[in-house]
PDB file of C-alpha atoms and ligand atoms in Angstrom:
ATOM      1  CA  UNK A   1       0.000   0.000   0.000  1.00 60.00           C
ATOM      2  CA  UNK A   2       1.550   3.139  -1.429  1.00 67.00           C
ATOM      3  CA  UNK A   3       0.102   5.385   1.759  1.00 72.00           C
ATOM      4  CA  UNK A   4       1.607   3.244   4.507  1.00 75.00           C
ATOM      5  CA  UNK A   5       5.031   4.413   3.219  1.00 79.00           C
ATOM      6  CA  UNK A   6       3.542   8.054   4.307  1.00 84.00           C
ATOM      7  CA  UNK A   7       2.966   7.446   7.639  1.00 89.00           C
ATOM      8  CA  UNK A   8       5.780   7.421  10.009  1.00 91.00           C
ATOM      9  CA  UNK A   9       7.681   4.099  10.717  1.00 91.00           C
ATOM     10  CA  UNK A  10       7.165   5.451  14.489  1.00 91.00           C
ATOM     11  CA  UNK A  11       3.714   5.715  16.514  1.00 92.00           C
ATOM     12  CA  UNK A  12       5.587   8.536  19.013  1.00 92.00           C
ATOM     13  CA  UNK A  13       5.136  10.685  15.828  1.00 93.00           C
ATOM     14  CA  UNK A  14       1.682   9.937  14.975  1.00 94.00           C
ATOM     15  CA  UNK A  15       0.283  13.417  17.020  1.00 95.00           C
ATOM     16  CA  UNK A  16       2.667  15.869  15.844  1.00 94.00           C
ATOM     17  CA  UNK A  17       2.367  13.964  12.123  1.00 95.00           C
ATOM     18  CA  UNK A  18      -1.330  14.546  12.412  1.00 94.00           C
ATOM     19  CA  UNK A  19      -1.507  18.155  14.244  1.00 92.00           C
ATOM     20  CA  UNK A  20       0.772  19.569  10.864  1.00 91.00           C
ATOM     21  CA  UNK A  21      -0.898  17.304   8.365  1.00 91.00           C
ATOM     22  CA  UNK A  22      -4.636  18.881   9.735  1.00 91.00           C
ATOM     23  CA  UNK A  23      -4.174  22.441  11.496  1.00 89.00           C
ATOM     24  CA  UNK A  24      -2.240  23.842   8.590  1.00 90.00           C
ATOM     25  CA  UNK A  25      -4.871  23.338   5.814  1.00 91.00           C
ATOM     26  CA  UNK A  26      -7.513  24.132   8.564  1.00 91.00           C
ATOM     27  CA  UNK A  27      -5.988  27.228   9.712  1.00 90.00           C
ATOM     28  CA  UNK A  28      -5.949  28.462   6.160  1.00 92.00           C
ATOM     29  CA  UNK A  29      -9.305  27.488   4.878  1.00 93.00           C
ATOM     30  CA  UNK A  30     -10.146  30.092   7.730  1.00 91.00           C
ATOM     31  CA  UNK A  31      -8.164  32.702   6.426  1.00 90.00           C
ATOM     32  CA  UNK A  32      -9.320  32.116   3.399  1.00 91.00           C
ATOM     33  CA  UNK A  33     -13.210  32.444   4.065  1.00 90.00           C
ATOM     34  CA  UNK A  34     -13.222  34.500   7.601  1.00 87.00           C
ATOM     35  CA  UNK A  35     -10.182  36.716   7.649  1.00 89.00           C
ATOM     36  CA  UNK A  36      -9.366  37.265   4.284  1.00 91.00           C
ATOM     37  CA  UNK A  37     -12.431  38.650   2.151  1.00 91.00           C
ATOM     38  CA  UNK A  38     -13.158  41.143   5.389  1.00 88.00           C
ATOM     39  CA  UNK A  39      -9.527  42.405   5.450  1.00 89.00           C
ATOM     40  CA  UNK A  40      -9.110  42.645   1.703  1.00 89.00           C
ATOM     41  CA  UNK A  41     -11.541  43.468  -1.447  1.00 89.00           C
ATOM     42  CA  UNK A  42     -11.043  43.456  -5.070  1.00 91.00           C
ATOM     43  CA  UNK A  43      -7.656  42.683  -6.579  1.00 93.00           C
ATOM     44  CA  UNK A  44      -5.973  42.818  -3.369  1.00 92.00           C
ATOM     45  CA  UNK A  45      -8.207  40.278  -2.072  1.00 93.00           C
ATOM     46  CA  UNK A  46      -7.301  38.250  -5.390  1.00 94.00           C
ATOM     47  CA  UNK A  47      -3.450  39.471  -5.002  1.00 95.00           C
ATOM     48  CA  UNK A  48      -3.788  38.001  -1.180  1.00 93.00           C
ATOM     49  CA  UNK A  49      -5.602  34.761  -2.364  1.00 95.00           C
ATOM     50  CA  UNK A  50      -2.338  33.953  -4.485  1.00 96.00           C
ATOM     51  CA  UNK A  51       0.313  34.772  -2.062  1.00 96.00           C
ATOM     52  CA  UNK A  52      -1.185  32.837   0.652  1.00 95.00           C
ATOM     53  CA  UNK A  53      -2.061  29.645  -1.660  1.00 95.00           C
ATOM     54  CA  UNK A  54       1.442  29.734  -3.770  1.00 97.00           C
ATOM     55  CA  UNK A  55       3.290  29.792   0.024  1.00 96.00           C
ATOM     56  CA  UNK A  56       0.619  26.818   1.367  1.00 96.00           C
ATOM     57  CA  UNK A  57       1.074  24.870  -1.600  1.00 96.00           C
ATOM     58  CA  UNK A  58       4.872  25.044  -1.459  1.00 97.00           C
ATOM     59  CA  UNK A  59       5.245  24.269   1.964  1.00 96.00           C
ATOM     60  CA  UNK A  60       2.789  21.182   1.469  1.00 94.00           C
ATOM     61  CA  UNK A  61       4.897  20.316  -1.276  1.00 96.00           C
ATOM     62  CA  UNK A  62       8.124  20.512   0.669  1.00 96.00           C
ATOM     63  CA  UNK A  63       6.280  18.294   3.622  1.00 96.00           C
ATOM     64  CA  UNK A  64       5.452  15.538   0.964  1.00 95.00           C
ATOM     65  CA  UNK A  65       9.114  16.134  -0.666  1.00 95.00           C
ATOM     66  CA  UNK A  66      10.934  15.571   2.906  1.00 96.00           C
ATOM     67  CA  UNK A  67       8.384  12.425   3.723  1.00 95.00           C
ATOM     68  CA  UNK A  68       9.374  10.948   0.432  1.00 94.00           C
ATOM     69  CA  UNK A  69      13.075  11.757  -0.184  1.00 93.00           C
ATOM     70  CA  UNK A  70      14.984   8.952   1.382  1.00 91.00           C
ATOM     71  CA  UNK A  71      18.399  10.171   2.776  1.00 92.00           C
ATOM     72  CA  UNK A  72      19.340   6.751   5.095  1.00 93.00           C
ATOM     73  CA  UNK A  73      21.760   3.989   3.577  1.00 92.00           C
ATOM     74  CA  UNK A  74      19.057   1.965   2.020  1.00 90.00           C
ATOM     75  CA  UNK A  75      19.833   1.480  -1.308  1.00 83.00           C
ATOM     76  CA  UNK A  76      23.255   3.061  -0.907  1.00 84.00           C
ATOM     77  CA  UNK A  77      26.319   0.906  -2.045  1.00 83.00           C
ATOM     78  CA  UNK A  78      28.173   0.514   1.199  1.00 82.00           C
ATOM     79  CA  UNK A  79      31.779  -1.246   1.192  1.00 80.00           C
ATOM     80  CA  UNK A  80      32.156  -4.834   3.038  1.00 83.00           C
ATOM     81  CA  UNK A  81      35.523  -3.273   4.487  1.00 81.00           C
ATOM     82  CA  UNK A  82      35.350  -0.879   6.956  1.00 80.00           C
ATOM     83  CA  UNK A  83      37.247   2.302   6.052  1.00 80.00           C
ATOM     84  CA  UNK A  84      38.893   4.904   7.525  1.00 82.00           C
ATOM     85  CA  UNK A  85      36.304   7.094   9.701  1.00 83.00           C
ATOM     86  CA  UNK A  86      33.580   4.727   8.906  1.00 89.00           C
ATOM     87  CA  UNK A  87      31.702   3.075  11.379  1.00 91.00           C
ATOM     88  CA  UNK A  88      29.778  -0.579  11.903  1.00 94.00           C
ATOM     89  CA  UNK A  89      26.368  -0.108  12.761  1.00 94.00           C
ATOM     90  CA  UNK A  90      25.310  -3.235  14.653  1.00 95.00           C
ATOM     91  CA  UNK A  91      21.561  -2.641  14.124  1.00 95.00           C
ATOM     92  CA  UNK A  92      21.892  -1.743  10.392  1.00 93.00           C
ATOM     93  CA  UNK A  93      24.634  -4.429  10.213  1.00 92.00           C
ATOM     94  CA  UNK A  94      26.444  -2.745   8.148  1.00 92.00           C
ATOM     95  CA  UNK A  95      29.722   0.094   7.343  1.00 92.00           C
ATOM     96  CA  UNK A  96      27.955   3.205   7.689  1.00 92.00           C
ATOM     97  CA  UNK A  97      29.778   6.771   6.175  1.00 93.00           C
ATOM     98  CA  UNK A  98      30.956   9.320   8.144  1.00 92.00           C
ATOM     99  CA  UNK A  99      28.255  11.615   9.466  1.00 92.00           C
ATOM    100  CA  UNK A 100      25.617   9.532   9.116  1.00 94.00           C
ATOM    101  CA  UNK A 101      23.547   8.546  12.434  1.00 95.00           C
ATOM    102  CA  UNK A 102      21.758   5.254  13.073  1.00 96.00           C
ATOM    103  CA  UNK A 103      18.251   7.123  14.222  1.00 96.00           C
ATOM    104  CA  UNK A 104      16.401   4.876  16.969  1.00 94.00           C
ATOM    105  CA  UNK A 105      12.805   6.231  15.423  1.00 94.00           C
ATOM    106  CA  UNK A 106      13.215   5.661  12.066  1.00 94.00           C
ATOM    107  CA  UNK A 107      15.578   2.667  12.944  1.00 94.00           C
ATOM    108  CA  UNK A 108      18.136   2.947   9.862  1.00 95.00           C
ATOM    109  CA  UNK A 109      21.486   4.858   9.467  1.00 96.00           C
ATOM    110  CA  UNK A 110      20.847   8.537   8.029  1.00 96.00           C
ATOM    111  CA  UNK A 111      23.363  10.056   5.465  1.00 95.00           C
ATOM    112  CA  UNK A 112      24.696  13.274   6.733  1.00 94.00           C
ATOM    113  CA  UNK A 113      22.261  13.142   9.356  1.00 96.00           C
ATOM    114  CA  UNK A 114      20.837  16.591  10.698  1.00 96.00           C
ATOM    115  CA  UNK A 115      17.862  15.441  12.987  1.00 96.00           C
ATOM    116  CA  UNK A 116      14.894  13.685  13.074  1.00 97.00           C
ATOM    117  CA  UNK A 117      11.630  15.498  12.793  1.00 96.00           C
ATOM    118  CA  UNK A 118       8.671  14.890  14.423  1.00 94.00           C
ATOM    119  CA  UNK A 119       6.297  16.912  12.135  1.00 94.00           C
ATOM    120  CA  UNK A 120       7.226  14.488   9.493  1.00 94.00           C
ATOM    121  CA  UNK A 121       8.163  11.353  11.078  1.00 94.00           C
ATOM    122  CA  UNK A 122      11.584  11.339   9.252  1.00 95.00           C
ATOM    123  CA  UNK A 123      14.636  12.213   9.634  1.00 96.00           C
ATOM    124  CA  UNK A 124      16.495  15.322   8.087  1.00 96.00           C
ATOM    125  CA  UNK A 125      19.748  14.655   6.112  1.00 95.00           C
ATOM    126  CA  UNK A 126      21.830  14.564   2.896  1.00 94.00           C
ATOM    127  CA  UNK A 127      19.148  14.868   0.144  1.00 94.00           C
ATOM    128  CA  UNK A 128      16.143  16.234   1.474  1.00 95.00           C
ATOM    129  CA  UNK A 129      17.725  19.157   4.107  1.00 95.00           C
ATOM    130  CA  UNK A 130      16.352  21.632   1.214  1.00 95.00           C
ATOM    131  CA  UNK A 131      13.167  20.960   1.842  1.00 96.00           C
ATOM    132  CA  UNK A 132      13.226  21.569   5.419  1.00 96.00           C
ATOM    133  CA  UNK A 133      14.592  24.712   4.716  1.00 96.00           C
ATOM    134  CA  UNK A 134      12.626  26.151   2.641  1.00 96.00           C
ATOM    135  CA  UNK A 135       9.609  24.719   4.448  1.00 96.00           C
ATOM    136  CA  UNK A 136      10.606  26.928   7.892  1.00 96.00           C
ATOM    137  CA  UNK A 137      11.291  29.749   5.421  1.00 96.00           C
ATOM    138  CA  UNK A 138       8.092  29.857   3.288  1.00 97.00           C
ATOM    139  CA  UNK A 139       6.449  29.093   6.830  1.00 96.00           C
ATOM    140  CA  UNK A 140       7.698  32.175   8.388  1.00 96.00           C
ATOM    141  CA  UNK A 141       7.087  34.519   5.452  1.00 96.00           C
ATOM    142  CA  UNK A 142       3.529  33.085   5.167  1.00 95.00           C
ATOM    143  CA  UNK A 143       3.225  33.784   9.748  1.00 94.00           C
ATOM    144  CA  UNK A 144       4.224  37.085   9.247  1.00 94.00           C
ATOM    145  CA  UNK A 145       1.892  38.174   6.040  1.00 93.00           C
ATOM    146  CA  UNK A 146      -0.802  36.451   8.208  1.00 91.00           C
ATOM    147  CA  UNK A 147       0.142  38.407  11.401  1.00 89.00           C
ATOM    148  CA  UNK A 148       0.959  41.396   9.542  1.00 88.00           C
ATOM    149  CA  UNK A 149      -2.686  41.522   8.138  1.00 88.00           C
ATOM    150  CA  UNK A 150      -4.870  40.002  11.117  1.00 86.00           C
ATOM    151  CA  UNK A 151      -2.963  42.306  13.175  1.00 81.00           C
ATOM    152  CA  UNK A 152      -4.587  44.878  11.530  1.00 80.00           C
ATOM    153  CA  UNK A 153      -8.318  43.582  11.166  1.00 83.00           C
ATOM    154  CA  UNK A 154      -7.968  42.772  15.089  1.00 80.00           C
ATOM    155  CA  UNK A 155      -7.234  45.888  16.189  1.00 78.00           C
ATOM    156  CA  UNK A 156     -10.059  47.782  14.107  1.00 79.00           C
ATOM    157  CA  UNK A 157     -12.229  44.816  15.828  1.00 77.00           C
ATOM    158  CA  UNK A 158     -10.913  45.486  19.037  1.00 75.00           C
ATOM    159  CA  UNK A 159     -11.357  49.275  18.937  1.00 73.00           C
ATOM    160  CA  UNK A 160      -7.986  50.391  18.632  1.00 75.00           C
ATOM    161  CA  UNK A 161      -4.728  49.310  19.933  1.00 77.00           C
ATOM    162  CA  UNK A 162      -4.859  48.805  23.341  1.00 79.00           C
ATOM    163  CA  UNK A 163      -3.550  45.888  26.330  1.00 80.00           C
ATOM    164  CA  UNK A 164      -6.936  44.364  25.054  1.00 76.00           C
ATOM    165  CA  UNK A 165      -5.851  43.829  21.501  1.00 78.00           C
ATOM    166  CA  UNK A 166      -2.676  42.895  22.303  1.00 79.00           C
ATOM    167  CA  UNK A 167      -3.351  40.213  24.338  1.00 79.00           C
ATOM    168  CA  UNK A 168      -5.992  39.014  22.125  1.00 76.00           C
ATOM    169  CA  UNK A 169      -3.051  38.600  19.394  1.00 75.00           C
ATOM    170  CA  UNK A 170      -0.180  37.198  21.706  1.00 77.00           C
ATOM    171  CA  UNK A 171      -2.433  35.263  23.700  1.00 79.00           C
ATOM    172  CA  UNK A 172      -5.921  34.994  22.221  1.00 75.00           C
ATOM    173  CA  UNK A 173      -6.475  31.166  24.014  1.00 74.00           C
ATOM    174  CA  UNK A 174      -6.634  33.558  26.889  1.00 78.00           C
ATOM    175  CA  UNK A 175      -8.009  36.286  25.631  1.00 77.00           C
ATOM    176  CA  UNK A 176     -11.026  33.997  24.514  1.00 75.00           C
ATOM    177  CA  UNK A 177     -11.132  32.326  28.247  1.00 77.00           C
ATOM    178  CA  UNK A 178     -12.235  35.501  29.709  1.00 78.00           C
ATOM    179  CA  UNK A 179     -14.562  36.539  26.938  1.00 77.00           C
ATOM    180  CA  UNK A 180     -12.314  39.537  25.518  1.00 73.00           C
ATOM    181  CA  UNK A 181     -12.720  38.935  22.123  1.00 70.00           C
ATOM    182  CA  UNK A 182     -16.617  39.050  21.586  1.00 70.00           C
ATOM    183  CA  UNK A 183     -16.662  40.319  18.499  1.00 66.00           C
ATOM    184  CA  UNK A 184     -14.113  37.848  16.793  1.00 71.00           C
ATOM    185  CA  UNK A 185     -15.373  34.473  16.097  1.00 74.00           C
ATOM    186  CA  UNK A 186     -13.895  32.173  18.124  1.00 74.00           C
ATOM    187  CA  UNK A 187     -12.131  29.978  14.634  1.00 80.00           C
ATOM    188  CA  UNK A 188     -10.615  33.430  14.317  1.00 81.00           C
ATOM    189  CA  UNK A 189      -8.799  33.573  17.587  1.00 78.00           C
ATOM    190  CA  UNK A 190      -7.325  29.658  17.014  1.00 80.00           C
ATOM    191  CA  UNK A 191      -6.039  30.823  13.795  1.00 85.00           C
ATOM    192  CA  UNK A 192      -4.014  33.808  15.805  1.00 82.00           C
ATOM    193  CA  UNK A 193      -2.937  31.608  18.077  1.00 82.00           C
ATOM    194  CA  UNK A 194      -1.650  29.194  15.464  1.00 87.00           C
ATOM    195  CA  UNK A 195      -0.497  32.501  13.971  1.00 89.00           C
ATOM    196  CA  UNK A 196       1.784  33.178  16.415  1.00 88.00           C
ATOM    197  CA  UNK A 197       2.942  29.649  17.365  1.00 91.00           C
ATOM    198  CA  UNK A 198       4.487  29.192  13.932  1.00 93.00           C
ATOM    199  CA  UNK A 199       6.104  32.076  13.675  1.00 94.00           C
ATOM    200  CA  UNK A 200       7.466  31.895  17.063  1.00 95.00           C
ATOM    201  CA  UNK A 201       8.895  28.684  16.272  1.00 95.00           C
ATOM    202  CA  UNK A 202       9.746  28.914  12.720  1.00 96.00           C
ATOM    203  CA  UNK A 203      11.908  32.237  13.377  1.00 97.00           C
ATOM    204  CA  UNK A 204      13.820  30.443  15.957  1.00 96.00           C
ATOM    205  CA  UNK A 205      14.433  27.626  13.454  1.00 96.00           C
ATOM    206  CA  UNK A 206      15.447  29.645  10.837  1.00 95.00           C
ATOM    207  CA  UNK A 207      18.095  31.675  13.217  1.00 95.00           C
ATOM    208  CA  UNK A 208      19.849  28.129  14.459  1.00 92.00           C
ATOM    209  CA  UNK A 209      19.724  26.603  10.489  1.00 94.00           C
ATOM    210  CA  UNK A 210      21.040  29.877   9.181  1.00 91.00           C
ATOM    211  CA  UNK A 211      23.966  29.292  11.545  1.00 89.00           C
ATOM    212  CA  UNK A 212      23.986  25.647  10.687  1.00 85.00           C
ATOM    213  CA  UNK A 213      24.094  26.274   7.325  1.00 86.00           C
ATOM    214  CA  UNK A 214      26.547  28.726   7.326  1.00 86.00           C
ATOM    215  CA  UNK A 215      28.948  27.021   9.551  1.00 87.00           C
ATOM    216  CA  UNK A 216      28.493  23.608   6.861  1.00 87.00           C
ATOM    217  CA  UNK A 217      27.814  21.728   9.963  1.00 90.00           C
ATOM    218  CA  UNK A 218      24.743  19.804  10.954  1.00 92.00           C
ATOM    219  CA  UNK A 219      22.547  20.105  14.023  1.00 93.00           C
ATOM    220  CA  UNK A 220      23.206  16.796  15.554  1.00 93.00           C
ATOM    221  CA  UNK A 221      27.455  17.782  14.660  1.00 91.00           C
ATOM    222  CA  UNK A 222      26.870  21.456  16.996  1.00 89.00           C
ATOM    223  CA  UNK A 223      24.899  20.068  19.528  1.00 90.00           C
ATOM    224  CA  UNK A 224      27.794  17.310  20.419  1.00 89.00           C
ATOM    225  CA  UNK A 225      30.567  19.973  19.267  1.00 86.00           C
ATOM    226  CA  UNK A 226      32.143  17.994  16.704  1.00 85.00           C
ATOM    227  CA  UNK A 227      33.591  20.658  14.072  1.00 80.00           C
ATOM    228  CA  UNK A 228      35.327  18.552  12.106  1.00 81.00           C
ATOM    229  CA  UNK A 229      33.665  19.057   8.997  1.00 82.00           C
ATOM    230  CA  UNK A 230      32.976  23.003   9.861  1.00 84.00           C
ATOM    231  CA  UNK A 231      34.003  24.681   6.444  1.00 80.00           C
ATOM    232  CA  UNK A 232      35.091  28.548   6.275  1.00 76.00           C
ATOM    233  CA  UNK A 233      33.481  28.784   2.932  1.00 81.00           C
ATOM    234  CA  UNK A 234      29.506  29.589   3.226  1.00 83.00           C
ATOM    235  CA  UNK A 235      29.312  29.326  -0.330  1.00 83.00           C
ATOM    236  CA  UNK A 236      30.374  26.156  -0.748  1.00 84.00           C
ATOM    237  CA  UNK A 237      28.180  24.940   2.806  1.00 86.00           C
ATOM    238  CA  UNK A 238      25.032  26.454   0.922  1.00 88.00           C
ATOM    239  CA  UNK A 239      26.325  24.936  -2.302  1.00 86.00           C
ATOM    240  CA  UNK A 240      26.827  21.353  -0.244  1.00 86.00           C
ATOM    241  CA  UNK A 241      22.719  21.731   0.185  1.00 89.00           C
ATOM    242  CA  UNK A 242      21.269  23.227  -2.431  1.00 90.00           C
ATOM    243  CA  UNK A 243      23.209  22.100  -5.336  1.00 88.00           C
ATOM    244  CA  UNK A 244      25.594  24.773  -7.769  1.00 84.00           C
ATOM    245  CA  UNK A 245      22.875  25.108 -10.476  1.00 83.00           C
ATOM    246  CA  UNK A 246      20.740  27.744  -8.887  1.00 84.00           C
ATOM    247  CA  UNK A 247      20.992  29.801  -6.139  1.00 87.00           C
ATOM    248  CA  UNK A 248      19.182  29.072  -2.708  1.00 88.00           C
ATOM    249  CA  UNK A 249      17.139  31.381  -2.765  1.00 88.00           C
ATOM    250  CA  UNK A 250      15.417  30.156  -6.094  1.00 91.00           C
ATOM    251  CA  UNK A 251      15.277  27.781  -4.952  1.00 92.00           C
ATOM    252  CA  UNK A 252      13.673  27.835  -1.539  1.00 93.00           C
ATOM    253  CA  UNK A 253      10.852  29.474  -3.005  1.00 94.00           C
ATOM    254  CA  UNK A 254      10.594  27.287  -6.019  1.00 95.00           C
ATOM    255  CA  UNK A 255      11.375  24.040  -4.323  1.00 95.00           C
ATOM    256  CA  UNK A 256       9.411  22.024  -7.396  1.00 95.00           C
ATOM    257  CA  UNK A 257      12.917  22.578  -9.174  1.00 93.00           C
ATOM    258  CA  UNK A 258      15.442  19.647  -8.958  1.00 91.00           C
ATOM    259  CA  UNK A 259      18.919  19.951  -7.837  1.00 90.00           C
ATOM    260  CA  UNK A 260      22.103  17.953  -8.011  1.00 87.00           C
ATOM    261  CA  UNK A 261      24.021  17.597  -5.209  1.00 88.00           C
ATOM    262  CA  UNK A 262      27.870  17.335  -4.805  1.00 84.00           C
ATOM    263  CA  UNK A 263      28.473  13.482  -3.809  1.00 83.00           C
ATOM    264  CA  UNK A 264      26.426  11.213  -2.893  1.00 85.00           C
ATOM    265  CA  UNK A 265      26.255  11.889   1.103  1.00 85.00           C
ATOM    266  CA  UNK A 266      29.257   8.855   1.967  1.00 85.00           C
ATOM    267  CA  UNK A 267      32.315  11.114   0.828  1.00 82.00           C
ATOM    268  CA  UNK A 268      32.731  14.741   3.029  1.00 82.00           C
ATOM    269  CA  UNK A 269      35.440  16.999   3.180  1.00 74.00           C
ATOM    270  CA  UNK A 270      37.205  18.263   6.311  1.00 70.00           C
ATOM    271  CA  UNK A 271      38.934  21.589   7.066  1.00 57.00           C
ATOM    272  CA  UNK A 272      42.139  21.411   4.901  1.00 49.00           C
ATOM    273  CA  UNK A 273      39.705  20.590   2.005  1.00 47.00           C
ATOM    274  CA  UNK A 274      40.785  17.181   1.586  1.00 42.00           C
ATOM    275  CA  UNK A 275      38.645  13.930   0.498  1.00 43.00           C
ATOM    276  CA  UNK A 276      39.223  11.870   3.284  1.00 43.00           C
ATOM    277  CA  UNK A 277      37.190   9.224   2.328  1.00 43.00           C
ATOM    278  CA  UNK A 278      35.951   7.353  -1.058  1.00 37.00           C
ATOM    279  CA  UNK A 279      33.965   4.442  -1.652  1.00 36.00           C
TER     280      UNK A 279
HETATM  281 ZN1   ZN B 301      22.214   1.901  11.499  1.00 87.01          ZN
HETATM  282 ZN1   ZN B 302      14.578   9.442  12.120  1.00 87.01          ZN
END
């Protein structure tokens, strides 16, 4: 069954899996029938319409793209003899490259492994890294056009800007508790919360994978402070991503184009620039 192979090979993952999978296309069905047409009219309303489904589509498309992309060792050649740097997995039972991470969840040795993520129920590493990229930074663009122009409609709602309407944006759970926000539906107020959620937590991810990204090192590599690999250049860390066809920031917004990355995730260069290992 082609749709088992969607759902994550872990059941921990099931509720986060399901809370992106549902509240995103929720959240902006209600922009697009409560919060948009009162906010905007006429061709900005049709101008608002594309923006907001172009940046929803992509991301989808970049949630399916990570799900699908397979960046462990299955179907990767791997050599009998262990080489230098290389490691023996004893639950893959087999040599497994340098940087790559036997993950407990998905239970299979990741190529350049970054981290597992639970929105997804895979892990993040050699080929499809892109996509989580450009997934946190279509995600925060799209969070802060939202805010930008709820923020707006609220405070007209709310009479003005006041403690009132700003709690009902930072904190409109609470806001709705205690019955500030009478003249907002309450589907409104879950979508601000949402709102702000995402864009609290997609900034922050974009600030530590700008850093990663730049420094050529992965997130499980900075969190146990192993800089071996760290490379100087940011051109060629960005490059080691996103391919050297086009540049990133094609495509993280057009993430339907392909790339071609620089070796196939077993071979990695360290500081002096020099292949240290080759199948
Ligand atoms: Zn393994
Ligand atoms: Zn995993």
């Amino acid at each position: 069954m082609m749709w088992r192979k969607f759902i994550p090979p872990d059941r921990a993952d099931y509720i986060p899996f399901t809370l992106f999978a549902l509240l995103f296309p929720t959240s902006i069905g209600i922009q697009f029938t409560l919060l948009l047409p009162k906010i905007f009219d006429g061709m900005t309303l049709s101008v608002s319409y594309a923006v907001v489904s172009y940046l929803s589509v992509a991301i989808y498309f970049c949630w399916f793209k990570l799900i699908t992309t397979d960046s462990t060792t299955r179907g990767v050649m791997l050599p009998f003899v262990q080489k230098p740097e290389w490691k023996f997995c004893w639950i893959c039972n087999q040599n497994s490259p340098p940087r790559s991470y036997h993950c407990q969840r998905c239970n299979i040795c990741v190529l350049r492994f970054d981290h597992h993520c639970y929105f997804t129920g895979r892990c993040v590493g050699f080929t499809n890294y892109r996509y989580f990229i450009s997934i946190i930074a279509l995600l925060w663009i799209l969070c802060l056009l939202l805010l930008t122009t709820n923020f707006d409609y609220v405070i007209t709602e709310c009479g003005g800007l006041n403690w009132r309407t700003l709690l009902v944006i930072f904190f409109p759970s609470i806001a709705w508790l205690f019955g500030l926000t009478k003249e907002l539906p309450f589907l409104i107020v879950l979508v601000l919360l949402l709102s702000v959620v995402a864009f609290l937590f997609s900034t922050y991810l974009l600030l530590y994978h700008s850093a990663y990204l730049h420094s050529g090192l992965t997130t499980y590599e900075r969190n146990r402070k192993l800089s071996k690999y760290r490379c100087k250049s940011k051109h060629t860390n960005v490059q080691s991503v996103f391919g050297t066809k086009l540049h990133w920031s094609v495509l993280i917004f057009v993430p339907y184009l392909p790339v071609k990355l620089k070796g196939d995730g077993t071979t990695f260069e360290v500081l002096n620039f020099t292949t240290t290992n080759t199948l």
